[in-house]
């Protein structure tokens, strides 16, 4: 768990006392394995166009994402509205990792919309190919779980991960996520190839 050096603390409680909402975090700086410093911060509505470009790029690179590049149709304006909605919602969070003005990682968390499910939610996370295995995913996950621990709404953080994505599975297990089940042949890669999805959860103390 020493891949990323924390440069300064999140200050979530301080941020809330200063009038911030639970839909945003105070930026934190990290140092990657290669020595480059990057920042994890709230994804704001004015980041929408850059977020759309990032998602399109990652969908063309990553083999383990459920959405394909051809299926992604969101416009900058639609993404802007979504980021604003998430910013205004105490049970949701959208954060990004940024290096030299470039988005290199993105994570979004959505809690349940019903009374009996709003205490838990799930997230998706992606990192640009050139920045994988550098601690970017670890930094994003650290910020999410720090936020969840300070959020009175959130008791459980869930995810689904491809069974073949061994690096991601190792990361989640190191953070204390536990396996809750398996969706067999849930991903169809091509006519002959399938992958299972592992259901995992982190219970907030």
C-alpha atoms as a printed R data frame, in Angstrom:
    type eleno elety resid chain resno       x       y       z
1   ATOM     1    CA   UNK     A     1   0.000   0.000   0.000
2   ATOM     2    CA   UNK     A     2   2.987   2.340  -0.456
3   ATOM     3    CA   UNK     A     3   2.712   2.978  -4.188
4   ATOM     4    CA   UNK     A     4   1.479   6.559  -3.834
5   ATOM     5    CA   UNK     A     5   2.808   9.276  -1.579
6   ATOM     6    CA   UNK     A     6   0.182  11.589  -0.090
7   ATOM     7    CA   UNK     A     7   1.333  15.202  -0.327
8   ATOM     8    CA   UNK     A     8  -1.308  16.808   1.889
9   ATOM     9    CA   UNK     A     9  -4.489  15.637   3.657
10  ATOM    10    CA   UNK     A    10  -7.973  15.732   2.248
11  ATOM    11    CA   UNK     A    11  -9.482  18.023   4.881
12  ATOM    12    CA   UNK     A    12 -12.998  16.755   4.208
13  ATOM    13    CA   UNK     A    13 -14.349  17.854   7.578
14  ATOM    14    CA   UNK     A    14 -12.725  21.274   7.192
15  ATOM    15    CA   UNK     A    15 -14.190  21.546   3.694
16  ATOM    16    CA   UNK     A    16 -17.694  20.829   5.002
17  ATOM    17    CA   UNK     A    17 -17.323  23.338   7.806
18  ATOM    18    CA   UNK     A    18 -16.427  25.948   5.178
19  ATOM    19    CA   UNK     A    19 -19.738  25.377   3.427
20  ATOM    20    CA   UNK     A    20 -18.869  22.683   0.875
21  ATOM    21    CA   UNK     A    21 -21.408  20.020  -0.060
22  ATOM    22    CA   UNK     A    22 -20.931  16.254   0.234
23  ATOM    23    CA   UNK     A    23 -20.957  16.152  -3.573
24  ATOM    24    CA   UNK     A    24 -17.493  17.664  -3.669
25  ATOM    25    CA   UNK     A    25 -14.125  17.103  -2.056
26  ATOM    26    CA   UNK     A    26 -11.121  19.214  -1.246
27  ATOM    27    CA   UNK     A    27  -8.358  18.600  -3.783
28  ATOM    28    CA   UNK     A    28  -5.437  16.434  -2.729
29  ATOM    29    CA   UNK     A    29  -2.062  16.063  -4.374
30  ATOM    30    CA   UNK     A    30  -0.393  12.684  -4.896
31  ATOM    31    CA   UNK     A    31   2.940  11.466  -6.204
32  ATOM    32    CA   UNK     A    32   2.914   8.559  -8.654
33  ATOM    33    CA   UNK     A    33   5.447   5.747  -8.787
34  ATOM    34    CA   UNK     A    34   7.305   7.540 -11.577
35  ATOM    35    CA   UNK     A    35   7.703  10.663  -9.427
36  ATOM    36    CA   UNK     A    36   5.108  12.764 -11.255
37  ATOM    37    CA   UNK     A    37   2.722  14.737  -9.065
38  ATOM    38    CA   UNK     A    38  -0.974  14.715  -9.900
39  ATOM    39    CA   UNK     A    39  -4.100  16.089  -8.253
40  ATOM    40    CA   UNK     A    40  -7.381  14.371  -7.409
41  ATOM    41    CA   UNK     A    41 -10.288  16.792  -7.223
42  ATOM    42    CA   UNK     A    42 -14.008  17.145  -7.796
43  ATOM    43    CA   UNK     A    43 -15.128  16.849 -11.417
44  ATOM    44    CA   UNK     A    44 -16.929  20.141 -12.021
45  ATOM    45    CA   UNK     A    45 -19.500  21.011 -14.703
46  ATOM    46    CA   UNK     A    46 -16.929  23.047 -16.611
47  ATOM    47    CA   UNK     A    47 -14.814  19.879 -16.919
48  ATOM    48    CA   UNK     A    48 -17.550  18.222 -18.991
49  ATOM    49    CA   UNK     A    49 -15.915  18.394 -22.423
50  ATOM    50    CA   UNK     A    50 -12.603  17.079 -21.070
51  ATOM    51    CA   UNK     A    51 -14.432  14.276 -19.232
52  ATOM    52    CA   UNK     A    52 -16.225  13.238 -22.435
53  ATOM    53    CA   UNK     A    53 -12.913  13.181 -24.335
54  ATOM    54    CA   UNK     A    54 -11.315  11.160 -21.539
55  ATOM    55    CA   UNK     A    55 -14.126   8.582 -21.502
56  ATOM    56    CA   UNK     A    56 -13.967   8.157 -25.290
57  ATOM    57    CA   UNK     A    57 -10.216   7.643 -25.107
58  ATOM    58    CA   UNK     A    58 -10.404   5.114 -22.273
59  ATOM    59    CA   UNK     A    59 -13.224   3.144 -23.900
60  ATOM    60    CA   UNK     A    60 -10.953   2.619 -26.872
61  ATOM    61    CA   UNK     A    61  -8.106   1.394 -24.654
62  ATOM    62    CA   UNK     A    62  -9.622  -0.619 -21.809
63  ATOM    63    CA   UNK     A    63 -10.713  -4.238 -22.340
64  ATOM    64    CA   UNK     A    64 -12.609  -4.579 -19.047
65  ATOM    65    CA   UNK     A    65 -15.217  -1.806 -19.295
66  ATOM    66    CA   UNK     A    66 -18.849  -2.774 -19.895
67  ATOM    67    CA   UNK     A    67 -19.591   0.144 -22.223
68  ATOM    68    CA   UNK     A    68 -17.986   0.031 -25.668
69  ATOM    69    CA   UNK     A    69 -16.646   3.056 -27.510
70  ATOM    70    CA   UNK     A    70 -19.454   2.824 -30.085
71  ATOM    71    CA   UNK     A    71 -22.134   2.845 -27.369
72  ATOM    72    CA   UNK     A    72 -20.929   6.035 -25.681
73  ATOM    73    CA   UNK     A    73 -23.104   8.857 -27.020
74  ATOM    74    CA   UNK     A    74 -22.956  11.510 -24.279
75  ATOM    75    CA   UNK     A    75 -22.400  15.095 -25.385
76  ATOM    76    CA   UNK     A    76 -20.513  17.750 -23.490
77  ATOM    77    CA   UNK     A    77 -23.769  19.444 -22.530
78  ATOM    78    CA   UNK     A    78 -25.298  16.211 -21.227
79  ATOM    79    CA   UNK     A    79 -22.154  15.497 -19.229
80  ATOM    80    CA   UNK     A    80 -22.216  19.043 -17.839
81  ATOM    81    CA   UNK     A    81 -25.778  18.555 -16.570
82  ATOM    82    CA   UNK     A    82 -24.877  15.190 -15.029
83  ATOM    83    CA   UNK     A    83 -21.836  16.605 -13.222
84  ATOM    84    CA   UNK     A    84 -23.946  19.449 -11.848
85  ATOM    85    CA   UNK     A    85 -26.582  16.987 -10.609
86  ATOM    86    CA   UNK     A    86 -23.898  14.913  -8.900
87  ATOM    87    CA   UNK     A    87 -22.355  18.007  -7.356
88  ATOM    88    CA   UNK     A    88 -25.718  18.917  -5.834
89  ATOM    89    CA   UNK     A    89 -26.462  15.409  -4.505
90  ATOM    90    CA   UNK     A    90 -24.983  14.408  -1.132
91  ATOM    91    CA   UNK     A    91 -25.082  10.722  -2.063
92  ATOM    92    CA   UNK     A    92 -23.104  11.021  -5.285
93  ATOM    93    CA   UNK     A    93 -19.520  11.847  -6.142
94  ATOM    94    CA   UNK     A    94 -17.584  12.476  -9.360
95  ATOM    95    CA   UNK     A    95 -13.835  12.970  -9.048
96  ATOM    96    CA   UNK     A    96 -10.943  13.084 -11.473
97  ATOM    97    CA   UNK     A    97  -7.189  12.715 -11.419
98  ATOM    98    CA   UNK     A    98  -5.370  15.443 -13.306
99  ATOM    99    CA   UNK     A    99  -1.750  15.728 -14.457
100 ATOM   100    CA   UNK     A   100  -0.510  18.922 -16.111
101 ATOM   101    CA   UNK     A   101  -4.081  19.926 -17.009
102 ATOM   102    CA   UNK     A   102  -4.900  16.508 -18.506
103 ATOM   103    CA   UNK     A   103  -7.480  14.130 -17.039
104 ATOM   104    CA   UNK     A   104  -5.721  10.821 -16.395
105 ATOM   105    CA   UNK     A   105  -8.347   9.122 -14.202
106 ATOM   106    CA   UNK     A   106 -12.048   9.378 -13.401
107 ATOM   107    CA   UNK     A   107 -14.350   7.856 -10.761
108 ATOM   108    CA   UNK     A   108 -18.081   8.283 -10.248
109 ATOM   109    CA   UNK     A   109 -20.151   6.951  -7.343
110 ATOM   110    CA   UNK     A   110 -23.956   6.784  -7.261
111 ATOM   111    CA   UNK     A   111 -25.960   5.775  -4.209
112 ATOM   112    CA   UNK     A   112 -29.388   4.174  -4.349
113 ATOM   113    CA   UNK     A   113 -32.358   6.411  -5.123
114 ATOM   114    CA   UNK     A   114 -34.827   4.602  -2.854
115 ATOM   115    CA   UNK     A   115 -35.210   5.006   0.901
116 ATOM   116    CA   UNK     A   116 -34.042   1.454   1.568
117 ATOM   117    CA   UNK     A   117 -31.044   1.574  -0.786
118 ATOM   118    CA   UNK     A   118 -29.676   5.099  -0.456
119 ATOM   119    CA   UNK     A   119 -27.261   3.953   2.286
120 ATOM   120    CA   UNK     A   120 -25.243   2.064  -0.330
121 ATOM   121    CA   UNK     A   121 -24.030   2.677  -3.854
122 ATOM   122    CA   UNK     A   122 -21.632   1.591  -6.552
123 ATOM   123    CA   UNK     A   123 -18.831   3.187  -8.516
124 ATOM   124    CA   UNK     A   124 -16.948   2.927 -11.770
125 ATOM   125    CA   UNK     A   125 -13.323   3.921 -12.226
126 ATOM   126    CA   UNK     A   126 -10.990   4.209 -15.205
127 ATOM   127    CA   UNK     A   127  -7.413   5.344 -15.779
128 ATOM   128    CA   UNK     A   128  -5.651   6.310 -18.997
129 ATOM   129    CA   UNK     A   129  -3.427   3.600 -20.413
130 ATOM   130    CA   UNK     A   130  -0.158   5.543 -20.042
131 ATOM   131    CA   UNK     A   131  -0.853   6.146 -16.341
132 ATOM   132    CA   UNK     A   132  -1.915   2.671 -15.253
133 ATOM   133    CA   UNK     A   133   0.051   0.883 -12.527
134 ATOM   134    CA   UNK     A   134   1.287   4.269 -11.301
135 ATOM   135    CA   UNK     A   135  -0.991   4.627  -8.280
136 ATOM   136    CA   UNK     A   136  -3.701   6.735  -9.939
137 ATOM   137    CA   UNK     A   137  -6.458   4.198  -9.262
138 ATOM   138    CA   UNK     A   138  -5.261   3.856  -5.686
139 ATOM   139    CA   UNK     A   139  -5.444   7.624  -5.238
140 ATOM   140    CA   UNK     A   140  -8.980   7.839  -6.642
141 ATOM   141    CA   UNK     A   141 -10.135   4.955  -4.449
142 ATOM   142    CA   UNK     A   142  -8.516   6.520  -1.386
143 ATOM   143    CA   UNK     A   143 -10.451   9.733  -1.967
144 ATOM   144    CA   UNK     A   144 -13.730   7.871  -2.506
145 ATOM   145    CA   UNK     A   145 -13.435   5.867   0.712
146 ATOM   146    CA   UNK     A   146 -12.322   8.916   2.720
147 ATOM   147    CA   UNK     A   147 -15.415  10.722   1.427
148 ATOM   148    CA   UNK     A   148 -17.668   7.741   2.230
149 ATOM   149    CA   UNK     A   149 -16.350   7.547   5.801
150 ATOM   150    CA   UNK     A   150 -17.242  11.206   6.365
151 ATOM   151    CA   UNK     A   151 -20.624  10.947   4.648
152 ATOM   152    CA   UNK     A   152 -23.448  10.091   7.088
153 ATOM   153    CA   UNK     A   153 -25.529   8.685   4.207
154 ATOM   154    CA   UNK     A   154 -23.092   6.048   3.002
155 ATOM   155    CA   UNK     A   155 -22.613   2.716   4.781
156 ATOM   156    CA   UNK     A   156 -21.587   0.438   1.915
157 ATOM   157    CA   UNK     A   157 -19.558   0.926  -1.272
158 ATOM   158    CA   UNK     A   158 -20.092  -1.669  -4.014
159 ATOM   159    CA   UNK     A   159 -18.483  -2.531  -7.335
160 ATOM   160    CA   UNK     A   160 -18.423  -5.082 -10.129
161 ATOM   161    CA   UNK     A   161 -15.093  -6.101 -11.665
162 ATOM   162    CA   UNK     A   162 -14.195  -8.504 -14.448
163 ATOM   163    CA   UNK     A   163 -12.813 -11.760 -13.082
164 ATOM   164    CA   UNK     A   164  -9.811 -11.539 -15.430
165 ATOM   165    CA   UNK     A   165  -8.899  -8.041 -14.228
166 ATOM   166    CA   UNK     A   166  -6.399  -9.318 -11.679
167 ATOM   167    CA   UNK     A   167  -4.720  -5.946 -11.033
168 ATOM   168    CA   UNK     A   168  -8.044  -4.331 -10.107
169 ATOM   169    CA   UNK     A   169  -9.026  -7.296  -7.924
170 ATOM   170    CA   UNK     A   170  -5.724  -7.031  -6.050
171 ATOM   171    CA   UNK     A   171  -6.229  -3.298  -5.501
172 ATOM   172    CA   UNK     A   172  -9.749  -3.724  -4.137
173 ATOM   173    CA   UNK     A   173  -8.774  -6.565  -1.835
174 ATOM   174    CA   UNK     A   174  -5.877  -4.497  -0.468
175 ATOM   175    CA   UNK     A   175  -8.370  -1.770   0.427
176 ATOM   176    CA   UNK     A   176 -10.568  -4.213   2.326
177 ATOM   177    CA   UNK     A   177 -13.269  -4.965  -0.245
178 ATOM   178    CA   UNK     A   178 -14.818  -8.424   0.175
179 ATOM   179    CA   UNK     A   179 -16.357 -10.631  -2.486
180 ATOM   180    CA   UNK     A   180 -20.128 -11.019  -2.281
181 ATOM   181    CA   UNK     A   181 -20.851 -13.098  -5.364
182 ATOM   182    CA   UNK     A   182 -20.225 -13.853  -9.017
183 ATOM   183    CA   UNK     A   183 -22.243 -13.095 -12.147
184 ATOM   184    CA   UNK     A   184 -21.280 -15.973 -14.415
185 ATOM   185    CA   UNK     A   185 -20.642 -15.141 -18.092
186 ATOM   186    CA   UNK     A   186 -21.924 -11.619 -17.457
187 ATOM   187    CA   UNK     A   187 -19.631 -10.023 -20.061
188 ATOM   188    CA   UNK     A   188 -19.683 -11.209 -23.666
189 ATOM   189    CA   UNK     A   189 -16.400 -10.232 -25.264
190 ATOM   190    CA   UNK     A   190 -17.089 -11.926 -28.597
191 ATOM   191    CA   UNK     A   191 -19.097 -14.901 -29.903
192 ATOM   192    CA   UNK     A   192 -16.838 -17.409 -28.134
193 ATOM   193    CA   UNK     A   193 -15.469 -15.440 -25.175
194 ATOM   194    CA   UNK     A   194 -17.160 -14.517 -21.909
195 ATOM   195    CA   UNK     A   195 -15.992 -13.142 -18.583
196 ATOM   196    CA   UNK     A   196 -17.521 -13.345 -15.131
197 ATOM   197    CA   UNK     A   197 -18.185 -10.290 -13.004
198 ATOM   198    CA   UNK     A   198 -17.095 -10.356  -9.365
199 ATOM   199    CA   UNK     A   199 -19.354  -8.466  -6.944
200 ATOM   200    CA   UNK     A   200 -17.399  -6.776  -4.146
201 ATOM   201    CA   UNK     A   201 -18.253  -4.460  -1.259
202 ATOM   202    CA   UNK     A   202 -16.577  -2.254   1.323
203 ATOM   203    CA   UNK     A   203 -18.434  -1.652   4.586
204 ATOM   204    CA   UNK     A   204 -17.829   1.821   5.959
205 ATOM   205    CA   UNK     A   205 -16.856   1.893   9.640
